[in-house]
Short mmCIF file of C-alpha atoms in Angstrom, two decimals:
data_model
loop_
_atom_site.label_atom_id
_atom_site.label_comp_id
_atom_site.label_asym_id
_atom_site.label_seq_id
_atom_site.Cartn_x
_atom_site.Cartn_y
_atom_site.Cartn_z
CA MET A 1 0.00 0.00 0.00
CA SER A 2 1.45 3.35 -1.07
CA ALA A 3 1.88 6.16 1.42
CA VAL A 4 -0.78 8.86 1.62
CA GLY A 5 0.43 12.03 -0.09
CA ILE A 6 -0.63 15.66 -0.10
CA HIS A 7 -2.37 15.09 -3.45
CA ASP A 8 -4.65 12.48 -1.78
CA VAL A 9 -5.60 14.94 0.95
CA ALA A 10 -6.28 17.70 -1.59
CA ARG A 11 -8.42 15.44 -3.81
CA LEU A 12 -10.62 14.17 -0.96
CA ALA A 13 -10.95 17.66 0.54
CA GLY A 14 -11.88 19.12 -2.85
CA VAL A 15 -9.13 21.73 -2.91
CA SER A 16 -5.95 22.30 -4.89
CA ILE A 17 -2.64 20.86 -3.70
CA SER A 18 -1.31 24.35 -2.96
CA THR A 19 -4.39 25.16 -0.86
CA ALA A 20 -4.06 21.88 1.04
CA SER A 21 -0.41 22.66 1.71
CA ARG A 22 -1.20 26.17 2.98
CA ALA A 23 -3.97 24.80 5.20
CA LEU A 24 -1.75 22.13 6.76
CA ASN A 25 1.17 24.52 7.28
CA ARG A 26 -1.03 27.46 8.34
CA THR A 27 0.65 29.75 5.82
CA GLY A 28 -0.71 32.19 3.24
CA ARG A 29 -4.33 33.17 2.72
CA VAL A 30 -6.64 30.31 3.66
CA SER A 31 -9.92 30.33 5.60
CA SER A 32 -10.36 28.69 9.00
CA ALA A 33 -13.10 26.49 7.49
CA THR A 34 -10.69 25.18 4.86
CA ILE A 35 -7.99 24.62 7.49
CA LYS A 36 -10.44 22.51 9.51
CA LYS A 37 -11.69 20.58 6.49
CA VAL A 38 -8.22 19.77 5.20
CA GLY A 39 -7.05 18.90 8.72
CA ASP A 40 -9.95 16.49 9.22
CA VAL A 41 -9.25 14.77 5.90
CA ALA A 42 -5.53 14.50 6.70
CA ALA A 43 -6.33 12.91 10.06
CA LYS A 44 -8.80 10.50 8.47
CA LEU A 45 -6.28 9.38 5.85
CA GLY A 46 -3.40 9.22 8.35
CA TYR A 47 -1.38 11.69 6.32
CA GLN A 48 2.17 12.34 7.59
CA PRO A 49 3.98 15.34 6.08
CA ASN A 50 7.43 14.85 4.60
CA ALA A 51 9.69 16.37 7.25
CA ILE A 52 12.68 16.74 4.92
CA ALA A 53 10.64 18.50 2.24
CA ARG A 54 9.05 20.76 4.84
CA THR A 55 12.47 21.65 6.24
CA MET A 56 13.72 22.55 2.76
CA ARG A 57 10.70 24.78 2.15
CA SER A 58 10.62 26.56 5.49
CA LYS A 59 14.38 26.34 6.23
CA GLN A 60 13.38 25.22 9.72
CA SER A 61 13.51 21.67 11.09
CA HIS A 62 11.96 22.46 14.50
CA ALA A 63 14.72 20.33 15.99
CA VAL A 64 17.46 21.24 18.45
CA GLY A 65 20.63 19.33 19.34
CA ILE A 66 22.08 19.22 22.83
CA ILE A 67 25.62 17.98 23.51
CA VAL A 68 26.67 17.17 27.09
CA SER A 69 30.06 16.00 28.32
CA ASP A 70 28.87 12.79 30.00
CA ILE A 71 25.29 11.56 29.67
CA SER A 72 25.81 9.10 32.54
CA ASN A 73 26.00 12.06 34.94
CA PRO A 74 22.55 12.28 36.63
CA PHE A 75 22.69 16.07 36.54
CA TYR A 76 22.72 16.07 32.75
CA GLY A 77 19.86 13.60 32.63
CA HIS A 78 17.67 15.91 34.72
CA LEU A 79 18.73 18.96 32.71
CA VAL A 80 18.03 17.30 29.34
CA LYS A 81 14.58 16.22 30.52
CA SER A 82 13.75 19.72 31.71
CA VAL A 83 15.03 21.40 28.51
CA GLU A 84 13.13 18.88 26.39
CA ARG A 85 9.88 19.69 28.21
CA ARG A 86 10.42 23.42 27.69
CA LEU A 87 11.29 23.14 23.97
CA SER A 88 8.57 20.58 23.26
CA ALA A 89 5.98 23.10 24.43
CA GLN A 90 7.28 25.38 21.66
CA GLY A 91 7.07 22.65 19.01
CA TYR A 92 10.73 21.58 18.97
CA ALA A 93 12.17 18.06 19.17
CA LEU A 94 15.41 17.58 21.11
CA PHE A 95 18.27 15.34 19.91
CA VAL A 96 20.79 14.34 22.60
CA ALA A 97 24.47 13.40 22.27
CA SER A 98 27.45 12.94 24.61
CA SER A 99 30.97 14.16 23.79
CA ASN A 100 32.60 11.98 26.48
CA ASN A 101 34.74 14.98 27.41
CA ASP A 102 36.55 14.80 24.07
CA ILE A 103 37.04 17.94 21.98
CA ALA A 104 37.28 16.07 18.66
CA THR A 105 34.04 14.24 19.41
CA GLU A 106 32.38 17.51 20.39
CA VAL A 107 33.34 19.07 17.04
CA GLN A 108 32.13 15.96 15.16
CA LEU A 109 28.77 16.12 16.92
CA ILE A 110 28.34 19.81 16.16
CA ARG A 111 28.97 19.09 12.48
CA PHE A 112 26.61 16.10 12.59
CA PHE A 113 23.77 18.19 14.03
CA LYS A 114 24.38 20.94 11.48
CA SER A 115 24.27 18.37 8.65
CA ARG A 116 20.86 17.30 9.97
CA LYS A 117 19.70 20.92 9.72
CA VAL A 118 18.83 21.44 13.37
CA ASP A 119 17.69 24.97 14.15
CA GLY A 120 19.93 25.39 17.18
CA ILE A 121 22.53 23.74 19.41
CA ILE A 122 22.87 23.65 23.19
CA LEU A 123 26.45 22.88 24.13
CA GLY A 124 27.55 21.54 27.52
CA PRO A 125 31.04 21.75 28.96
CA CYS A 126 33.76 19.57 27.56
CA GLN A 127 36.77 19.42 29.91
CA THR A 128 38.36 22.58 28.57
CA ASP A 129 37.70 26.21 29.32
CA SER A 130 38.53 27.41 25.82
CA VAL A 131 35.73 27.92 23.30
CA ALA A 132 38.14 28.49 20.40
CA HIS A 133 37.35 25.11 18.84
CA VAL A 134 33.63 25.89 19.01
CA ILE A 135 33.39 29.44 17.68
CA ASN A 136 34.00 28.72 14.01
CA GLU A 137 31.89 25.57 14.08
CA VAL A 138 28.76 27.33 15.36
CA ARG A 139 29.20 30.68 13.62
CA ASP A 140 26.25 30.01 11.30
CA ILE A 141 23.83 28.40 13.76
CA SER A 142 22.04 29.60 16.91
CA THR A 143 24.02 28.27 19.87
CA VAL A 144 23.90 28.54 23.65
CA LEU A 145 26.61 27.27 26.00
CA PHE A 146 25.77 26.21 29.52
CA ASP A 147 28.02 26.16 32.59
CA ARG A 148 30.91 27.47 30.53
CA ASP A 149 32.05 31.00 29.73
CA GLY A 150 31.14 32.04 26.19
CA GLY A 151 33.42 35.08 26.29
CA GLN A 152 32.54 37.86 23.88
CA GLN A 153 31.53 35.49 21.10
CA LEU A 154 28.81 33.15 22.34
CA GLY A 155 25.69 33.31 24.48
CA ALA A 156 26.03 31.38 27.73
CA VAL A 157 24.07 30.38 30.83
CA LYS A 158 26.35 29.81 33.82
CA VAL A 159 25.86 28.51 37.35
CA ASP A 160 27.21 30.66 40.18
CA HIS A 161 29.62 28.05 41.56
CA TYR A 162 31.64 30.62 43.49
CA ARG A 163 28.68 31.87 45.49
CA GLY A 164 27.29 28.36 45.98
CA THR A 165 30.61 26.97 47.22
CA THR A 166 30.96 29.95 49.52
CA GLU A 167 27.55 29.25 51.06
CA ALA A 168 28.40 25.59 51.67
CA LEU A 169 31.79 26.39 53.23
CA GLU A 170 30.42 29.15 55.44
CA TYR A 171 27.82 26.65 56.68
CA LEU A 172 30.50 24.08 57.56
CA ILE A 173 32.80 26.68 59.13
CA GLY A 174 29.84 27.97 61.12
CA LEU A 175 29.43 24.47 62.58
CA GLY A 176 33.04 24.64 63.76
CA HIS A 177 34.88 22.75 61.00
CA LYS A 178 38.46 23.87 60.34
CA HIS A 179 39.78 20.98 58.22
CA ILE A 180 37.50 20.68 55.20
CA ALA A 181 38.37 18.53 52.18
CA LEU A 182 37.28 19.59 48.69
CA MET A 183 36.82 16.69 46.24
CA THR A 184 36.24 17.83 42.67
CA PRO A 185 37.15 16.92 39.07
CA GLY A 186 40.59 18.08 38.05
CA SER A 187 40.06 20.02 34.84
CA GLN A 188 40.62 23.74 34.48
CA ILE A 189 37.12 24.73 33.44
CA GLN A 190 35.57 27.78 35.06
CA PRO A 191 33.24 25.98 37.50
CA ILE A 192 36.17 24.15 39.12
CA ARG A 193 38.36 27.24 39.26
CA ASP A 194 35.47 29.07 40.93
CA ARG A 195 35.10 26.32 43.55
CA VAL A 196 38.80 26.36 44.39
CA GLN A 197 38.87 30.17 44.57
CA ALA A 198 35.83 30.20 46.87
CA TYR A 199 37.53 27.55 49.02
CA GLN A 200 40.65 29.69 49.43
CA ASP A 201 38.70 32.91 50.01
CA CYS A 202 36.38 31.39 52.63
CA LEU A 203 39.23 29.92 54.68
CA THR A 204 41.13 33.21 54.54
CA ALA A 205 38.04 35.20 55.56
CA ALA A 206 37.50 32.86 58.52
CA GLY A 207 41.15 33.15 59.62
CA LEU A 208 41.86 29.50 58.81
CA ALA A 209 44.99 28.15 57.18
CA TYR A 210 44.71 27.19 53.51
CA ASP A 211 46.11 23.70 52.96
CA PRO A 212 46.18 22.77 49.24
CA SER A 213 46.66 19.10 50.17
CA LEU A 214 43.04 19.08 51.36
CA ILE A 215 41.93 19.59 47.75
CA CYS A 216 41.69 16.33 45.83
CA PHE A 217 41.30 16.46 42.04
CA ALA A 218 39.71 13.46 40.35
CA ASP A 219 40.33 12.50 36.72
CA SER A 220 36.63 12.74 35.97
CA SER A 221 33.38 13.60 37.71
CA MET A 222 32.21 10.04 37.03
CA ASN A 223 35.40 8.16 37.91
CA PHE A 224 36.75 8.65 41.42
CA PRO A 225 38.83 5.86 43.00
CA THR A 226 37.86 5.15 46.59
CA ASP A 227 41.53 4.99 47.62
CA GLN A 228 41.92 8.74 47.06
CA ALA A 229 39.29 9.38 49.72
CA ALA A 230 40.77 6.62 51.90
CA ARG A 231 44.18 8.33 51.88
CA MET A 232 42.53 11.59 52.90
CA LEU A 233 40.80 9.84 55.80
CA ALA A 234 44.03 8.14 56.92
CA ARG A 235 45.78 11.46 57.54
CA LYS A 236 46.73 12.36 61.11
CA ASP A 237 44.95 15.67 60.58
CA ARG A 238 41.92 13.92 59.07
CA PRO A 239 39.33 16.28 57.55
CA THR A 240 36.27 16.69 59.73
CA ALA A 241 34.13 17.58 56.72
CA PHE A 242 34.01 16.85 52.99
CA LEU A 243 32.63 19.04 50.22
CA CYS A 244 32.44 16.77 47.16
CA LEU A 245 30.79 16.62 43.77
CA GLY A 246 27.63 14.57 44.08
CA THR A 247 28.44 12.00 41.40
CA ARG A 248 30.66 8.94 41.78
CA ILE A 249 33.02 11.18 43.69
CA LEU A 250 30.46 11.29 46.50
CA ALA A 251 30.00 7.52 46.20
CA GLY A 252 33.77 7.04 46.51
CA VAL A 253 33.94 9.18 49.64
CA LEU A 254 31.03 7.32 51.25
CA ALA A 255 32.61 3.95 50.43
CA ALA A 256 35.92 5.04 51.98
CA MET A 257 34.14 6.19 55.13
CA ARG A 258 32.31 2.90 55.38
CA SER A 259 35.58 0.97 55.07
CA ALA A 260 37.16 3.15 57.75
CA LYS A 261 34.11 2.56 59.97
CA LEU A 262 33.47 6.29 60.29
CA SER A 263 29.96 7.55 60.89
CA ILE A 264 28.12 10.46 59.27
CA PRO A 265 27.83 13.04 60.77
CA GLY A 266 29.27 11.71 64.05
CA ASN A 267 32.83 11.44 62.77
CA VAL A 268 32.72 13.29 59.46
CA SER A 269 30.26 15.76 57.88
CA ILE A 270 29.47 15.74 54.16
CA VAL A 271 28.04 18.29 51.73
CA SER A 272 27.32 17.19 48.15
CA ILE A 273 27.88 19.63 45.29
CA GLY A 274 24.75 18.92 43.28
CA ASP A 275 21.60 17.30 44.56
CA THR A 276 20.31 13.89 43.44
CA GLU A 277 17.77 11.34 44.59
CA PHE A 278 20.70 9.39 45.98
CA SER A 279 21.60 12.27 48.32
CA GLU A 280 18.01 12.63 49.44
CA LEU A 281 17.38 8.92 50.03
CA HIS A 282 20.75 8.00 51.54
CA SER A 283 20.75 7.29 55.27
CA PRO A 284 21.56 9.72 56.70
CA SER A 285 20.31 12.06 53.98
CA ILE A 286 23.07 14.19 52.45
CA THR A 287 23.12 17.98 52.74
CA ALA A 288 23.45 19.25 49.18
CA LEU A 289 24.36 22.35 47.23
CA ALA A 290 21.73 22.26 44.49
CA TRP A 291 21.46 23.68 41.02
CA ASP A 292 17.98 24.98 40.24
CA ILE A 293 17.44 22.72 37.23
CA ARG A 294 14.20 24.40 36.22
CA SER A 295 15.71 27.90 36.26
CA LEU A 296 18.76 26.64 34.38
CA SER A 297 16.71 24.90 31.70
CA ASP A 298 14.37 27.90 31.38
CA GLU A 299 17.30 30.27 30.87
CA ILE A 300 18.95 27.98 28.32
CA SER A 301 15.72 27.36 26.40
CA SER A 302 14.62 31.00 26.42
CA MET A 303 18.01 32.21 25.22
CA LEU A 304 18.12 29.66 22.41
CA LEU A 305 14.54 30.35 21.30
CA THR A 306 15.30 34.07 21.23
CA ARG A 307 18.40 33.51 19.12
CA MET A 308 16.61 31.11 16.74
CA HIS A 309 13.87 33.67 16.23
CA ASN A 310 16.46 36.33 15.41
CA GLU A 311 15.53 38.45 18.40
CA ALA A 312 18.83 38.22 20.28
CA PRO A 313 21.68 40.69 20.62
CA GLU A 314 25.08 39.44 19.51
CA VAL A 315 26.00 38.11 22.96
CA GLN A 316 23.79 37.17 25.89
CA SER A 317 24.68 35.80 29.29
CA ALA A 318 22.76 34.67 32.34
CA VAL A 319 23.74 33.35 35.77
CA VAL A 320 21.73 30.83 37.81
CA ASP A 321 22.10 30.64 41.60
CA MET A 322 22.69 27.56 43.74
CA ARG A 323 21.08 26.88 47.12
CA LEU A 324 22.05 24.83 50.14
CA ILE A 325 19.59 22.11 51.18
CA GLU A 326 20.27 21.18 54.81
CA ARG A 327 19.67 17.52 55.67
CA GLU A 328 21.21 15.08 58.15
CA SER A 329 24.85 14.70 57.09
CA CYS A 330 26.37 17.69 58.89
CA ALA A 331 27.09 18.38 62.54
CA ALA A 332 29.70 20.08 64.72
CA PRO A 333 33.09 18.29 64.59
CA GLU A 334 34.12 15.81 67.24
CA ALA A 335 35.75 17.29 70.34
#
């Protein structure tokens, strides 16, 4: 059985092919009665428009590509879901890809999405702070970066990691902690530099000594050997609190504490950078420094929609706050 075409819809509706096309696409001069009639016939016949042909005519695919550094990171899963919901309400489909923290892969994916004629690209942070490899690739397509600095060339939505880290550290210092370990990925991207700078500034402001050996850099946010946390816990001046990224880094710290038979928060306090269901459901529940996923996805989606509709200035930027969610994993340090 041959597929139903626009000519079949036009014939059964008693209109010309051009009129049927205008009615289905809601373009040109066509009455509401004709739009309804043609729409009813199309539904009855099960007509599906040719997406490729429609894209060529309108020069719009109503599709957006999003590239994240590691799709296995729960944070990205929540963000993608929230962005998809926002864009879907505006009639856009979202295609998802992971660069696996590799610049060459990131460039390949950008080119792949462009070859598929997506209307815009949302680009997550690869493990580099430079956008030089991106600028030329996205010059001719609406693009928004998130959680990375777009400089003077690209629109970007960033998270205020400095302020968030400061809030978490001031909370721990306020409880009496003086030896606080920071466990974070080891790349030089802006979010990590902001965390380290906030760490230094908070200790200095509180009159505490800054000990760089209390900062532990992991190879990846999703690959953190437990022995790194175990070595930290075996120190004579063992940290009384940990501020760690809430991915497998957090899992590695918890595993090391379990092996050392240390209790939370009796022996050691923990704050997770990033909130997940794991943090909420763990016993005891983990105090977390949370991104506002909805605000982040709204800012990203709104900026991209504005740029795709040619309403944007050359460069836009937005900053999303973090907030501390107090749970059961923090207490004053042992005497």
